[in-house]
mmCIF file of C-alpha atoms in Angstrom:
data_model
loop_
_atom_site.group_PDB
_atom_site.id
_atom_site.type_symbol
_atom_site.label_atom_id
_atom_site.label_comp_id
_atom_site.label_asym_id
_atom_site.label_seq_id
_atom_site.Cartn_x
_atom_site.Cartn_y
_atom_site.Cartn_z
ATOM 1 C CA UNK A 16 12.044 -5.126 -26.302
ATOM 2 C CA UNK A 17 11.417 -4.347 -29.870
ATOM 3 C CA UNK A 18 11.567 -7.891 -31.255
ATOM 4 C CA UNK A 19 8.079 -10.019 -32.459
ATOM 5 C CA UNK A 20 6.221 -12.605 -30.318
ATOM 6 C CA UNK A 21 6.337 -16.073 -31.918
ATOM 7 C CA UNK A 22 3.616 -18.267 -32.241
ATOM 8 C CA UNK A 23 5.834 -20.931 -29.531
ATOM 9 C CA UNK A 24 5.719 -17.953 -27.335
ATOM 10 C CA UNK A 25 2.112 -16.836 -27.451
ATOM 11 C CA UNK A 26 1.591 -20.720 -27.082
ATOM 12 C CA UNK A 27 3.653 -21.044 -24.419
ATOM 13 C CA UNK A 28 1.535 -18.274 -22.695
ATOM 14 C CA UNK A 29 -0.979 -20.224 -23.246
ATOM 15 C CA UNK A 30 -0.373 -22.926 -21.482
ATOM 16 C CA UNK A 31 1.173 -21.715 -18.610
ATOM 17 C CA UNK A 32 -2.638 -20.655 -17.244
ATOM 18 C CA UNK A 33 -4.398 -23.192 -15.450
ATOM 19 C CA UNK A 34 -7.315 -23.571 -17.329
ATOM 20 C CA UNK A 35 -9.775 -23.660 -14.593
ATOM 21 C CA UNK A 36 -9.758 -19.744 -14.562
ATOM 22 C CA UNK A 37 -12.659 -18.194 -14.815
ATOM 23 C CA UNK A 38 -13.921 -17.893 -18.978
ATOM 24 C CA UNK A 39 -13.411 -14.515 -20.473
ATOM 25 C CA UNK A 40 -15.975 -12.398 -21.867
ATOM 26 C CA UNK A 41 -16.702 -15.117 -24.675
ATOM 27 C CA UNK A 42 -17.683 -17.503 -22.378
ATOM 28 C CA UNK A 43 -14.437 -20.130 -23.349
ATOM 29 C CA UNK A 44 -11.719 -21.079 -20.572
ATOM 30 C CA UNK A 45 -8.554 -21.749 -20.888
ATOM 31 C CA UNK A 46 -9.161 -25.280 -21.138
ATOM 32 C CA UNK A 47 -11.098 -24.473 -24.597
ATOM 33 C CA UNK A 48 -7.880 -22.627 -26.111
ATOM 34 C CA UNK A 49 -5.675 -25.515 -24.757
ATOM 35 C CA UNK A 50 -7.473 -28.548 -26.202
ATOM 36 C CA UNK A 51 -8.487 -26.923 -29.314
ATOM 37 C CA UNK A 52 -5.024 -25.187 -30.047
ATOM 38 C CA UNK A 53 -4.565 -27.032 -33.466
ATOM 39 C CA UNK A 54 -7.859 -25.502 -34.596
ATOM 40 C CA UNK A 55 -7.874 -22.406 -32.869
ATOM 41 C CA UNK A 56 -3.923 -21.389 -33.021
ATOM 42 C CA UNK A 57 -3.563 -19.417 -35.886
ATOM 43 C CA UNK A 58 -6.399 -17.209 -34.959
ATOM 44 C CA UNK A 59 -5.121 -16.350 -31.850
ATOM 45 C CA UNK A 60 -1.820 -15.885 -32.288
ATOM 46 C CA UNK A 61 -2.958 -13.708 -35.192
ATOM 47 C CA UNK A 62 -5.299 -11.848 -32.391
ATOM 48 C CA UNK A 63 -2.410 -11.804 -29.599
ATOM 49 C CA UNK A 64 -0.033 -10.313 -31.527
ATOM 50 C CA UNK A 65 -2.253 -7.252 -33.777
ATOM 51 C CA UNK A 66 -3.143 -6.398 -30.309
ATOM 52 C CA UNK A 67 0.304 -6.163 -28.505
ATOM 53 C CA UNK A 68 1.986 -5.191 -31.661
ATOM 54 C CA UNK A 69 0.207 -2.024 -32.161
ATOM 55 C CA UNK A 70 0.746 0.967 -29.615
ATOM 56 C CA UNK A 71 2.847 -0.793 -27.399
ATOM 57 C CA UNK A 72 5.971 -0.442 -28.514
ATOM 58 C CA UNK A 73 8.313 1.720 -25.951
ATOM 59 C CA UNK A 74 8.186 5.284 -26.703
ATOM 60 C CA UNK A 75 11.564 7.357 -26.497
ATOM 61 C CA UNK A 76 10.134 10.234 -25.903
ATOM 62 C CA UNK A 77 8.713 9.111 -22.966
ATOM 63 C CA UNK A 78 11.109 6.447 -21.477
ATOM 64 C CA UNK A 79 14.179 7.338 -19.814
ATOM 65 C CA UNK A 80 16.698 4.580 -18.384
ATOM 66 C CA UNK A 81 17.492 4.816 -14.558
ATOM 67 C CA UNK A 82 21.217 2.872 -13.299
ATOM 68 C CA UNK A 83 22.904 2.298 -10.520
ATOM 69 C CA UNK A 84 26.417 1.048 -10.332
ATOM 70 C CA UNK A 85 26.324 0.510 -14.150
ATOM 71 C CA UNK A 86 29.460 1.186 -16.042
ATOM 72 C CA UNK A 87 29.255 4.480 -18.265
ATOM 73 C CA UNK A 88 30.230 2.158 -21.630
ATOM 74 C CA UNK A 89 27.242 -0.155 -20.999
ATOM 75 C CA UNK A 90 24.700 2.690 -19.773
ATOM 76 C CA UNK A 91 25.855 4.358 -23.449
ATOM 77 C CA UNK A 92 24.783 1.220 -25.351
ATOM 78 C CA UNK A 93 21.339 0.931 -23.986
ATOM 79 C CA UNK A 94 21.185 5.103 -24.840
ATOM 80 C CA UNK A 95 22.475 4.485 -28.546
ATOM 81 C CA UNK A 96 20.179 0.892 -28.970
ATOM 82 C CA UNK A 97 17.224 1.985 -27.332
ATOM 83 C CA UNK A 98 17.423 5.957 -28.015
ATOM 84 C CA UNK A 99 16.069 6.772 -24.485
ATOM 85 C CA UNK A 100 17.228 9.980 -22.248
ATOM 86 C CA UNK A 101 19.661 8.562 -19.506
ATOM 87 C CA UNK A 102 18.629 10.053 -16.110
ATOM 88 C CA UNK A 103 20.118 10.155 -12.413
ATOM 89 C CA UNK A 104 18.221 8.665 -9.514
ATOM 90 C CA UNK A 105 16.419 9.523 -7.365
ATOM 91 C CA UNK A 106 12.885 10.186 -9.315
ATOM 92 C CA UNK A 107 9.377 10.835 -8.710
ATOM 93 C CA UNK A 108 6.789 8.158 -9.425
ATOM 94 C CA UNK A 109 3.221 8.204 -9.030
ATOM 95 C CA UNK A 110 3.890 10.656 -6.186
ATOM 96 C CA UNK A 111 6.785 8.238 -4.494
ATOM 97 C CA UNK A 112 10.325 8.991 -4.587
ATOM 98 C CA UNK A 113 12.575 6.116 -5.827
ATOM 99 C CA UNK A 114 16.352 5.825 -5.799
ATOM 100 C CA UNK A 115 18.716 3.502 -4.898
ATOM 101 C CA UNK A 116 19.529 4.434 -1.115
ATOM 102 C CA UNK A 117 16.617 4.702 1.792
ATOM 103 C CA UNK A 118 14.503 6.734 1.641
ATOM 104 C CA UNK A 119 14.978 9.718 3.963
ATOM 105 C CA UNK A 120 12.210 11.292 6.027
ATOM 106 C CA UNK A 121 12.579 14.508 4.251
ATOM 107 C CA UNK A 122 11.595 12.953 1.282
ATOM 108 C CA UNK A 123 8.041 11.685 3.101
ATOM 109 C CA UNK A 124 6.943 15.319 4.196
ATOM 110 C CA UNK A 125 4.340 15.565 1.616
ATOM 111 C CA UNK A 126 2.897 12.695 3.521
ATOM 112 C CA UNK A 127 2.221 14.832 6.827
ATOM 113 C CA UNK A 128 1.760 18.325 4.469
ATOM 114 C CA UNK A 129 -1.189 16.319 2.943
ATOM 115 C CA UNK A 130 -2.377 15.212 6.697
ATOM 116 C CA UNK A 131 -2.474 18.432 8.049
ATOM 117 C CA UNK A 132 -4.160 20.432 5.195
ATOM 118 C CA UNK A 133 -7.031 18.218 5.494
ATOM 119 C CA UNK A 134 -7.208 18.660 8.947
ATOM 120 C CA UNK A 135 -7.505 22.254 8.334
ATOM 121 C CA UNK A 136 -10.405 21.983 5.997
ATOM 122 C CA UNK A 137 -12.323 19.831 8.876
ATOM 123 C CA UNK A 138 -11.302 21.774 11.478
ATOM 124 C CA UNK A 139 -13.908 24.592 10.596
ATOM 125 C CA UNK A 140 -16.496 21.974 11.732
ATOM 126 C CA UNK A 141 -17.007 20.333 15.062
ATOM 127 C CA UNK A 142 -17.156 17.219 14.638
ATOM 128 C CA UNK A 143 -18.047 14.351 17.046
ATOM 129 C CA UNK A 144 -15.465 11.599 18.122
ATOM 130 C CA UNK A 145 -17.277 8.793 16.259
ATOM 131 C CA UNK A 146 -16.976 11.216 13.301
ATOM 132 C CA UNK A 147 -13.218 12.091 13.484
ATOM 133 C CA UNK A 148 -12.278 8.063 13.673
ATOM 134 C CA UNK A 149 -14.743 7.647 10.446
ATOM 135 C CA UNK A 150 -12.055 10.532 8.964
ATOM 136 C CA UNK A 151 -9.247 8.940 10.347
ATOM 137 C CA UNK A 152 -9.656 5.638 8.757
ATOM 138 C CA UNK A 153 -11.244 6.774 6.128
ATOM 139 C CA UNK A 154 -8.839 9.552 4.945
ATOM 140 C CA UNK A 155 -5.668 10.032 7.065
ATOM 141 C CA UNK A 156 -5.063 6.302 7.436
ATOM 142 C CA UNK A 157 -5.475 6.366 3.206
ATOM 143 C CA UNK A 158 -2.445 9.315 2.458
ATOM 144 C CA UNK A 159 -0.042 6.864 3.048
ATOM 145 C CA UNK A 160 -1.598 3.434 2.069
ATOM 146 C CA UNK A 161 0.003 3.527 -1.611
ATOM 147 C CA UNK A 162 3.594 4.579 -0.145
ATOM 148 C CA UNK A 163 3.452 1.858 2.071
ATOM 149 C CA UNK A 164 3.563 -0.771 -0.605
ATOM 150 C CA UNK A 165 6.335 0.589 -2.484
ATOM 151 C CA UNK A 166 8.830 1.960 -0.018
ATOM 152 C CA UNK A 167 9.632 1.096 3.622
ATOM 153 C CA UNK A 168 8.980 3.971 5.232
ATOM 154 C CA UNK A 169 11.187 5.740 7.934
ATOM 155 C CA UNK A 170 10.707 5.149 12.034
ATOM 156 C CA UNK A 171 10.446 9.311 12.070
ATOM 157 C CA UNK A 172 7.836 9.135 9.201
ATOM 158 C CA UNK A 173 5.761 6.352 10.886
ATOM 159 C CA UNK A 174 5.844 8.544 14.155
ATOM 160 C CA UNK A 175 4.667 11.579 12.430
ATOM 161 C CA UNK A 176 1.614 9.842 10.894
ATOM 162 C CA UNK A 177 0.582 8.159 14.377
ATOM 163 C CA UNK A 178 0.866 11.344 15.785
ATOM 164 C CA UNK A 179 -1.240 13.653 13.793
ATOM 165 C CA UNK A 180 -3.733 10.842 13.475
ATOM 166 C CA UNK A 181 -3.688 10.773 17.760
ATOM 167 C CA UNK A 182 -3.939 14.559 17.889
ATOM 168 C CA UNK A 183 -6.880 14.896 15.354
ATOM 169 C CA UNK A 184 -8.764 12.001 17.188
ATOM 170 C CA UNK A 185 -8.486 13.493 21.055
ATOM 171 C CA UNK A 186 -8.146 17.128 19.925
ATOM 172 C CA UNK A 187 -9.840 17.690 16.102
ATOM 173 C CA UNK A 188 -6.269 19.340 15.700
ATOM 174 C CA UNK A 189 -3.214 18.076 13.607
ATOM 175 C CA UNK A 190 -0.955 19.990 17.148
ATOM 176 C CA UNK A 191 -2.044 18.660 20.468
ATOM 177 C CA UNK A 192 0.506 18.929 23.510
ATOM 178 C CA UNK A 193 -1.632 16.817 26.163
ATOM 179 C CA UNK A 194 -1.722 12.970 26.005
ATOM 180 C CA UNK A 195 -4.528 10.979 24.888
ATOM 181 C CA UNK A 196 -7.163 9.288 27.228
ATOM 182 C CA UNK A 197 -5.988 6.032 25.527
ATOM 183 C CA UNK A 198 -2.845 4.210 24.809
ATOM 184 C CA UNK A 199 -2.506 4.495 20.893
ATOM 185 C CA UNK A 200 -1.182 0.615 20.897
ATOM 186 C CA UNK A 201 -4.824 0.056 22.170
ATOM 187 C CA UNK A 202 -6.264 1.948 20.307
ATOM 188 C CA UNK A 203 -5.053 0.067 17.209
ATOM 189 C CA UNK A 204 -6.718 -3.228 18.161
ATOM 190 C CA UNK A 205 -9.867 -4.623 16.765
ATOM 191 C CA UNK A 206 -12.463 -3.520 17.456
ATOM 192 C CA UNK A 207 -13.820 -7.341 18.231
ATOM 193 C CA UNK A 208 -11.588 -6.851 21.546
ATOM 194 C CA UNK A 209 -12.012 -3.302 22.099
ATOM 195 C CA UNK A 210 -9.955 -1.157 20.110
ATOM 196 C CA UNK A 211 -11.021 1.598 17.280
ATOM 197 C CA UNK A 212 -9.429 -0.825 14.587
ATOM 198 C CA UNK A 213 -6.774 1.179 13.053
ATOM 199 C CA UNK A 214 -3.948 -0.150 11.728
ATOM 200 C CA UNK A 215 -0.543 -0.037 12.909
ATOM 201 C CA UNK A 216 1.462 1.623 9.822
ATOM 202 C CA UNK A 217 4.479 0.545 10.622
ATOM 203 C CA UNK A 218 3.436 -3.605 10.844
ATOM 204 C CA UNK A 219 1.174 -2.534 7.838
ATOM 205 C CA UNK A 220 3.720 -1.175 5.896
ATOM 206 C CA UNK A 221 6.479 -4.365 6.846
ATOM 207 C CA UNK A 222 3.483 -6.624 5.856
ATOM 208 C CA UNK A 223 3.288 -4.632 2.494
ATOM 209 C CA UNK A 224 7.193 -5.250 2.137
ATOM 210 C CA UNK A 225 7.463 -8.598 3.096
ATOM 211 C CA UNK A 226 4.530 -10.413 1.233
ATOM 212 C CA UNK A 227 6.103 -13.537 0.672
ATOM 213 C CA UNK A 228 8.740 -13.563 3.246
ATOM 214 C CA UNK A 229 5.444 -14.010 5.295
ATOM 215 C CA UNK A 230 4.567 -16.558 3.299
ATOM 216 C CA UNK A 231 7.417 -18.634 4.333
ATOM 217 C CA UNK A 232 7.417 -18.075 7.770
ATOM 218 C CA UNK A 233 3.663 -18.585 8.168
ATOM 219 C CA UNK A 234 4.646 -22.312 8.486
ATOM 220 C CA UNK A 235 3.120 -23.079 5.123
ATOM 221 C CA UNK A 236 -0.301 -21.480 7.005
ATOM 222 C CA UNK A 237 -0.677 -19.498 3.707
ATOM 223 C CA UNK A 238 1.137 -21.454 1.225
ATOM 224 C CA UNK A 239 -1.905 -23.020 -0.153
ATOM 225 C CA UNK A 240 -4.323 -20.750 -0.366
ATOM 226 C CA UNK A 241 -4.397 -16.617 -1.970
ATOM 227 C CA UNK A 242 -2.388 -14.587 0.377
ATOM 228 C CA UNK A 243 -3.826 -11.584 1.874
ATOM 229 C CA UNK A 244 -2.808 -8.423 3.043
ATOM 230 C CA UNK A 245 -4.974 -8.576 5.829
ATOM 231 C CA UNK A 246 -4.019 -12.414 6.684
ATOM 232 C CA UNK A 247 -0.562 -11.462 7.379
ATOM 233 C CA UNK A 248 -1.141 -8.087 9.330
ATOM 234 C CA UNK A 249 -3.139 -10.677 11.638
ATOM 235 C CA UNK A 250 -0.205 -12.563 12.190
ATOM 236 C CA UNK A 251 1.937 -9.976 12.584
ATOM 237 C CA UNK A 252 0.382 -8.083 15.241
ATOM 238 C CA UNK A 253 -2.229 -10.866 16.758
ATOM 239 C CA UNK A 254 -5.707 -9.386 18.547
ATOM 240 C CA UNK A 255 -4.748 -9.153 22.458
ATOM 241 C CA UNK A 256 -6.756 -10.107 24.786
ATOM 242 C CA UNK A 257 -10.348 -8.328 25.309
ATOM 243 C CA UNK A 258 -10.375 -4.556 26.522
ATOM 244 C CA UNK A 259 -12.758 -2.655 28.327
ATOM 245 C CA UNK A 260 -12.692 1.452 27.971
ATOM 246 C CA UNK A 261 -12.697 3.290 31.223
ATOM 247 C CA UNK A 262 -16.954 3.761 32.264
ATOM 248 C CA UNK A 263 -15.743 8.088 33.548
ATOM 249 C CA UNK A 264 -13.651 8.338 30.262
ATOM 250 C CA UNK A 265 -16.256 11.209 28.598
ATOM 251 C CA UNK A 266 -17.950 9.935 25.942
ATOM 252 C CA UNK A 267 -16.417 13.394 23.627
ATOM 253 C CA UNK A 268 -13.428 14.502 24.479
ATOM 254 C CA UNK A 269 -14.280 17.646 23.338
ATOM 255 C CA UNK A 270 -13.360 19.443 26.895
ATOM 256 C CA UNK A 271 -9.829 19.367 27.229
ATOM 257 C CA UNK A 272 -9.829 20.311 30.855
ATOM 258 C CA UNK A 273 -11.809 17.122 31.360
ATOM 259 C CA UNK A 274 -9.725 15.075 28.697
ATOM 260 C CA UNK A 275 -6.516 15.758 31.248
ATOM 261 C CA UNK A 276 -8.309 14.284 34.206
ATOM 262 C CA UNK A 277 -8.189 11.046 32.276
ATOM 263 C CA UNK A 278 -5.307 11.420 30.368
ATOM 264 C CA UNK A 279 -3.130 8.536 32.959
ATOM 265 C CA UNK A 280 -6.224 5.977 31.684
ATOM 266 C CA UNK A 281 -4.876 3.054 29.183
ATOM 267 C CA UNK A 282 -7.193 0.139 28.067
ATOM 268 C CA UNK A 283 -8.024 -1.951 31.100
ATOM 269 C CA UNK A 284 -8.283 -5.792 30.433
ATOM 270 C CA UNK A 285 -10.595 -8.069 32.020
#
């Protein structure tokens, strides 16, 4: 970590882009740097290394090493070598706990504690239903988007968001014991065959997961071109076919009374 770049390696670096990419801000590609190295070499390597040798060196009081399953004689080389604090797992980063088990649905309550006290501040208002799916996709849906890239989260967890998002879209409430007027699997289709359009979290968060295992089983579909997150949400949960909401369903939902008289209503295909 604390050893010096060579001038093979910063070449090597080099080379390894394809030199099609777009140029940097001094208007040369990659293909300028490649054909020219002979004339242009020294300089950069000069310019590659002042830059990454100055500031980036890893800072002990800062660092601390995290093992698993490593034996104690090893784990107090790296200490001595290195002179970083050894610490136990599990830890906090950016908000996300990460250890070396599964994570535990006590350790996503923050998730839901977030939820709910935004719910609160919006509940003061009364809001339409267009509005409270604007919130919902916007906001709610947006708590959890970082966690699901990093960590798989639990079934219980994944129930928990669904259901305060449900709630808060029939009732403006994160607590609502009646059932909604639709099916929430219905509701989660596209909205180019009827649905609101949010997403699914728990096919959003395996498509998070399991970037290029989707990649593979895709059938070489997205082999060839950039892989999206969006490309393989579509293939794991496909559009259905198109859906029709019920013509009594009230337009608000803000009258519960009436909201139970249409409670037994799913989508209806045609």
């Amino acid at each position: 970590m604390t050893q010096k770049f060579t001038k093979e390696e910063v070449k090597e670096a080099l080379f390894d882009v394809p030199g099609n990419k777009a140029p940097g801000p001094d208007g040369f590609s990659g293909f300028f740097y490649q054909d020219n190295w002979d004339l242009v070499g020294e300089d950069l390597f000069e310019a590659v290394t002042s830059y990454l040798e100055t500031g980036l060196y890893p800072n002990a009081t800062k660092l601390a090493i995290y093992s698993s399953n490593m034996p104690d004689d090893h784990l107090r080389k790296l200490v001595q070598i290195y002179g970083f604090t050894s610490m136990s797992l599990p830890f906090t980063f950016l908000g996300v706990p990460i250890g070396a088990k599964k994570i535990l649905g006590k350790d996503c309550e923050v998730l839901a504690e977030k939820m709910i006290g935004r719910i609160k501040t919006w509940s003061t208002r009364n809001r339409s239903f267009a509005g409270r799916v604007v919130l919902i996709n916007s906001v709610l849906m947006a708590i959890h988007a970082y966690w699901c890239q990093v960590v798989i989260l639990p079934k219980k967890v994944v129930n928990t968001i669904e259901t305060i998002c449900r709630n808060y879209l029939w009732n403006g409430k994160a607590i609502y014991q009646g059932l909604g007027a639709i099916s929430w699997e219905s509701i989660c289709q596209p909205k180019s065959v009827g649905g609101i359009g949010f997403k699914n979290v728990a096919a959003w968060n395996r498509v998070h997961m399991g970037k290029d295992q989707l990649k593979e089983t895709s059938g070489g579909a997205l082999m060839q071109q950039k892989y999206t997150v969006s490309q393989g949400y579509s293939l794991l949960k496909p559009a259905g076919t198109k859906l029709h909401w019920p013509k009594q369903m009230p337009t608000d939902c803000e009258d519960l009374a009436e909201l139970e008289n249409y409670s037994y209503f799913s989508l209806q295909s045609h």
